[in-house]
């Protein structure tokens, strides 16, 4: 389309407001966003669906537009603080992207008092010459009430947080324990010493493991059992609980609180593999050879009895010292833990052979006091116990994907595609600029990324190089169109191991049961996916393609239904992540308000055209050093090197640079922390000047970002915010053995109410 026609055409999309008053139209066709100046935002609100026309292009060729039609008003409630100014009642939205205060008529305030946080329902939309009008629908309480940040987040992001009466009634009608009649058609594993291994603060236990030595072919190997809570036995397709679970799609984890996917009677009771009680489970029973390859596997329903609830810390201590006090307390189970450790090492060797990506990153945990205030932020340490469980879960997930593929049944795969051509180019340019001799091919394999990571691990800037490698990756999605998992180097992968907290896993269980019974599983008539579905639909259509390279056929109605379910689950997974990050950002802002004016050392974690994001060493909190705080000169943003460089002095700030900063400002509403660079500038300038005169390696920048003058407003987009009798293994699959040699899902840290890092979202 030529420029003239593009200026005449209308484009439909969703308005995204900006805290500074302007906004954008996020186009449905995926093309460049259309900028809306503040005067165009008067009649619309964040999340409204509109039609817009491009009226001009700025000097960089970016489109600026005008709203021609409001297609649909957003029906999301607005959360904010009730204020009274000169006798007029207003609600100032907590989400500054809304840009306008909401007028509240005198009789529409309900029981709310000035200063309280309320939920507002709009009664009149905004107009060019009039503010939006609304009524107070719900009073949440005072801004400093414990847990207020969570109450705001669940409403702000539309996270369902109350179960329907029908679902609660159905949960109450369920038995309190496993009944004798439930044993029918199940393998009895109650004598097998299955155990759970989780974090100290975990409340629901969805997986148990057991391992024993076994002969595989003519060589030694292991028999590994991964038993997963049989949620599908209790949650019937299309039931009230099922509809609520689908609506949520995932549990949402906040510090000190979890919003579960299932009612508590199921998530913490009847389905949770608690120690010392019978539980129903689905088992992935595997034979693994000395090379860490899955030689054979089978699935079956069983009844089990967890012989112990271990923590990661406890298991790591036992593996490190089998004669220590922890081992003495669990003497009967120590041999089985050692078997698990042996099979883990074999599985880890297979991971290395297939070249899966495995970067060590720092994960943090927020520790709160009883009132919800942050006491400290600490790094999570991954030990062999975390990695042991991770590899066991990966093996079960790979077998699940293979079983669904061999059964020729539609299901949801966990797909993670390689980096886009654009991200590949950015990464290649960066590696070249950093003097890294290794690079990636046009059709990269994950082993290439791991090779670069290994080759640069001892360099001073290794952390920033690994960060760029991670940023080049795409996000994983759920889809019935299998395209493999790039990061884990698997040809086929799915999620089977967490049906208590993830709906896709529940669907995978149902499909496996259907295949075992020789039937087809039919998705229920679930509610139509909403806004989250629309956000991802275009992206999924362009991304998920069959790996065979065959011509794409028109999808069947069954495939379309599974695609919709995959979209819904993918989008709501992101919704949960956004809500969790929002709460963590709020807590960190409140925490840092107590440290205003204090100085800390930190490292540059991101470089943008408008400044540096710095993560503090001691607190793991990130804040912005705006470009106006970098001294009185011109800075150029070098995209290839990911650095800001001063033109006069040659002073450079790049990913991984160490700096000393002062906490200068905290914006709780904007979830933003500002730092000021306070020390070391003179030394940096002197060193940079020496670099420019040739005394040390350096030179002027050839970056492409353009000059940035001190004081220029470049803040647009700056916010950024885990020995009994066993049945014989019946089913041998050469295909899964082959897949395992080609291509684990990084599990991460301990699970619990602060967030489940293990069996991660990859």
Coordinates of N, CA and C in Angstrom, one line a residue, residues 604-695:
X604 N 24.2 -2.4 35.6 CA 23.3 -2.0 34.5 C 22.6 -3.2 34.0
X605 N 21.3 -3.3 34.1 CA 20.6 -4.5 33.6 C 19.9 -4.3 32.3
X606 N 19.8 -3.0 31.8 CA 19.2 -2.7 30.5 C 19.6 -1.3 30.1
X607 N 19.8 -1.2 28.8 CA 20.2 0.2 28.3 C 19.1 0.6 27.3
X608 N 18.6 1.8 27.4 CA 17.7 2.3 26.4 C 18.1 3.7 25.9
X609 N 17.4 4.2 25.0 CA 17.7 5.5 24.5 C 17.5 6.6 25.5
X610 N 16.7 6.4 26.5 CA 16.4 7.4 27.5 C 17.1 7.2 28.9
X611 N 17.9 6.2 29.0 CA 18.6 6.0 30.2 C 19.0 4.6 30.5
X612 N 19.4 4.3 31.8 CA 19.9 3.0 32.2 C 19.0 2.4 33.3
X613 N 18.7 1.1 33.2 CA 18.0 0.5 34.3 C 19.1 -0.3 35.1
X614 N 19.1 0.0 36.4 CA 20.1 -0.5 37.2 C 19.5 -1.4 38.3
X615 N 20.1 -2.6 38.5 CA 19.6 -3.5 39.5 C 20.6 -3.5 40.7
X616 N 20.1 -3.2 41.9 CA 20.9 -3.1 43.1 C 21.4 -4.4 43.5
X617 N 22.7 -4.4 43.9 CA 23.4 -5.7 44.3 C 22.7 -6.3 45.6
X618 N 22.5 -5.4 46.6 CA 22.0 -5.9 47.9 C 20.5 -6.2 47.9
X619 N 19.7 -5.6 47.1 CA 18.3 -5.7 47.2 C 17.6 -6.3 46.0
X620 N 18.3 -6.5 44.9 CA 17.7 -7.0 43.7 C 16.5 -6.2 43.2
X621 N 16.6 -4.9 43.4 CA 15.5 -4.0 43.0 C 16.1 -3.2 41.8
X622 N 15.2 -3.0 40.8 CA 15.6 -2.3 39.6 C 15.0 -0.9 39.5
X623 N 15.8 0.0 39.1 CA 15.3 1.4 38.9 C 16.0 2.1 37.7
X624 N 15.5 3.2 37.4 CA 16.0 4.0 36.2 C 16.9 5.1 36.6
X625 N 18.0 5.1 35.9 CA 18.9 6.3 35.9 C 18.6 7.0 34.6
X626 N 17.8 8.1 34.7 CA 17.4 8.8 33.4 C 18.6 9.5 32.8
X627 N 18.6 9.6 31.5 CA 19.7 10.2 30.7 C 20.1 11.6 31.2
X628 N 19.1 12.3 31.8 CA 19.4 13.6 32.4 C 20.3 13.6 33.6
X629 N 20.4 12.3 34.2 CA 21.3 12.2 35.4 C 22.7 11.7 35.0
X630 N 23.0 11.6 33.7 CA 24.3 11.1 33.3 C 25.4 12.1 33.1
X631 N 25.1 13.4 33.4 CA 26.1 14.4 33.2 C 25.7 15.3 32.0
X632 N 26.4 16.4 32.0 CA 26.1 17.5 31.0 C 26.7 17.3 29.6
X633 N 26.4 16.2 28.9 CA 26.9 16.1 27.6 C 25.9 15.3 26.7
X634 N 26.3 15.1 25.4 CA 25.5 14.4 24.5 C 25.8 12.9 24.6
X635 N 24.7 12.1 24.6 CA 24.9 10.7 24.6 C 24.3 10.0 23.4
X636 N 25.0 9.0 22.9 CA 24.5 8.3 21.7 C 24.2 6.9 22.1
X637 N 23.0 6.4 21.7 CA 22.6 5.0 22.0 C 23.1 4.1 20.9
X638 N 24.0 3.2 21.3 CA 24.5 2.2 20.3 C 23.7 0.9 20.5
X639 N 22.8 0.7 19.6 CA 21.9 -0.5 19.7 C 22.7 -1.8 19.6
X640 N 23.7 -1.8 18.7 CA 24.5 -3.1 18.5 C 25.2 -3.4 19.8
X641 N 25.8 -2.5 20.4 CA 26.6 -2.7 21.7 C 25.7 -2.7 22.9
X642 N 24.5 -2.2 22.8 CA 23.6 -2.0 23.9 C 24.3 -1.1 25.0
X643 N 24.7 0.1 24.5 CA 25.3 1.0 25.4 C 25.0 2.4 25.1
X644 N 25.2 3.3 26.1 CA 25.1 4.8 25.9 C 26.6 5.3 26.0
X645 N 26.9 6.1 25.0 CA 28.3 6.6 25.0 C 28.3 8.1 24.9
X646 N 29.1 8.8 25.7 CA 29.2 10.2 25.7 C 30.1 10.7 24.5
X647 N 29.6 11.6 23.7 CA 30.4 12.0 22.5 C 31.7 12.8 22.9
X648 N 31.6 13.6 24.0 CA 32.8 14.4 24.3 C 33.8 13.6 25.1
X649 N 33.4 12.9 26.1 CA 34.3 12.2 26.9 C 34.5 10.7 26.5
X650 N 33.6 10.2 25.7 CA 33.7 8.7 25.4 C 33.3 7.8 26.5
X651 N 32.7 8.4 27.6 CA 32.2 7.6 28.7 C 31.1 6.7 28.3
X652 N 31.2 5.4 28.7 CA 30.3 4.4 28.2 C 29.5 3.7 29.4
X653 N 28.2 3.5 29.2 CA 27.4 2.8 30.1 C 26.8 1.6 29.3
X654 N 27.1 0.4 29.6 CA 26.6 -0.8 28.9 C 26.0 -1.8 29.8
X655 N 25.3 -2.8 29.3 CA 24.9 -3.9 30.1 C 26.0 -4.5 30.9
X656 N 25.8 -4.7 32.2 CA 26.8 -5.2 33.0 C 27.8 -4.2 33.7
X657 N 27.7 -2.9 33.3 CA 28.5 -1.9 33.9 C 28.2 -1.7 35.4
X658 N 29.2 -1.6 36.2 CA 29.0 -1.4 37.6 C 28.9 0.1 37.9
X659 N 27.9 0.5 38.7 CA 27.7 1.9 39.0 C 27.3 2.0 40.5
X660 N 27.4 3.3 41.0 CA 27.0 3.6 42.4 C 25.8 4.6 42.2
X661 N 24.7 4.3 42.8 CA 23.5 5.2 42.7 C 22.9 5.6 44.0
X662 N 22.1 6.6 43.9 CA 21.3 7.1 45.1 C 19.8 6.9 44.7
X663 N 19.0 6.5 45.7 CA 17.6 6.4 45.4 C 17.0 7.8 45.5
X664 N 16.5 8.4 44.4 CA 16.1 9.8 44.3 C 14.6 10.0 44.3
X665 N 13.9 9.0 43.8 CA 12.4 9.2 43.7 C 11.7 7.8 43.6
X666 N 10.6 7.7 44.3 CA 9.8 6.5 44.1 C 8.3 6.9 43.8
X667 N 7.8 6.4 42.7 CA 6.4 6.7 42.3 C 5.6 5.4 42.4
X668 N 4.9 5.3 43.5 CA 4.1 4.1 43.8 C 3.1 3.8 42.8
X669 N 2.3 4.9 42.4 CA 1.3 4.7 41.4 C 1.9 4.2 40.0
X670 N 3.0 4.8 39.6 CA 3.6 4.4 38.4 C 4.5 3.2 38.5
X671 N 4.6 2.6 39.7 CA 5.5 1.4 39.9 C 6.9 1.7 39.4
X672 N 7.4 2.9 39.7 CA 8.7 3.3 39.2 C 9.6 3.8 40.2
X673 N 10.9 3.4 40.2 CA 11.9 3.8 41.1 C 13.0 4.5 40.3
X674 N 13.4 5.8 40.7 CA 14.4 6.5 40.0 C 15.6 6.6 40.8
X675 N 16.8 6.4 40.1 CA 18.1 6.5 40.8 C 18.8 7.7 40.2
X676 N 19.8 8.1 41.0 CA 20.7 9.2 40.5 C 22.1 8.7 40.6
X677 N 22.9 8.9 39.5 CA 24.3 8.4 39.6 C 25.1 9.4 40.5
X678 N 25.7 8.8 41.5 CA 26.3 9.8 42.5 C 27.8 9.7 42.7
X679 N 28.5 8.6 42.3 CA 29.9 8.5 42.5 C 30.6 7.9 41.3
X680 N 31.9 8.1 41.3 CA 32.7 7.5 40.3 C 32.8 8.2 39.0
X681 N 32.0 9.3 38.8 CA 31.9 10.0 37.5 C 33.2 10.5 37.1
X682 N 34.0 11.2 38.0 CA 35.3 11.8 37.7 C 36.2 10.7 37.1
X683 N 36.3 9.6 37.8 CA 37.2 8.5 37.4 C 36.8 8.0 36.0
X684 N 35.5 7.8 35.9 CA 34.9 7.3 34.6 C 35.3 8.3 33.4
X685 N 35.1 9.6 33.7 CA 35.4 10.6 32.7 C 36.9 10.5 32.3
X686 N 37.8 10.5 33.3 CA 39.2 10.4 33.1 C 39.6 9.2 32.3
X687 N 39.0 8.0 32.7 CA 39.4 6.8 31.9 C 38.8 6.9 30.5
X688 N 37.6 7.4 30.3 CA 37.0 7.5 29.0 C 37.9 8.4 28.1
X689 N 38.4 9.6 28.7 CA 39.2 10.5 27.9 C 40.5 9.8 27.5
X690 N 41.0 9.0 28.4 CA 42.3 8.2 28.0 C 41.9 7.3 26.8
X691 N 40.8 6.6 26.9 CA 40.4 5.8 25.8 C 40.3 6.5 24.5
X692 N 39.8 7.7 24.6 CA 39.6 8.5 23.3 C 40.9 8.9 22.7
X693 N 41.9 9.1 23.6 CA 43.2 9.6 23.1 C 44.1 8.4 22.7
X694 N 43.5 7.2 22.8 CA 44.2 6.0 22.3 C 45.1 5.3 23.3
X695 N 45.1 5.7 24.6 CA 46.0 5.1 25.5 C 45.5 3.7 25.9

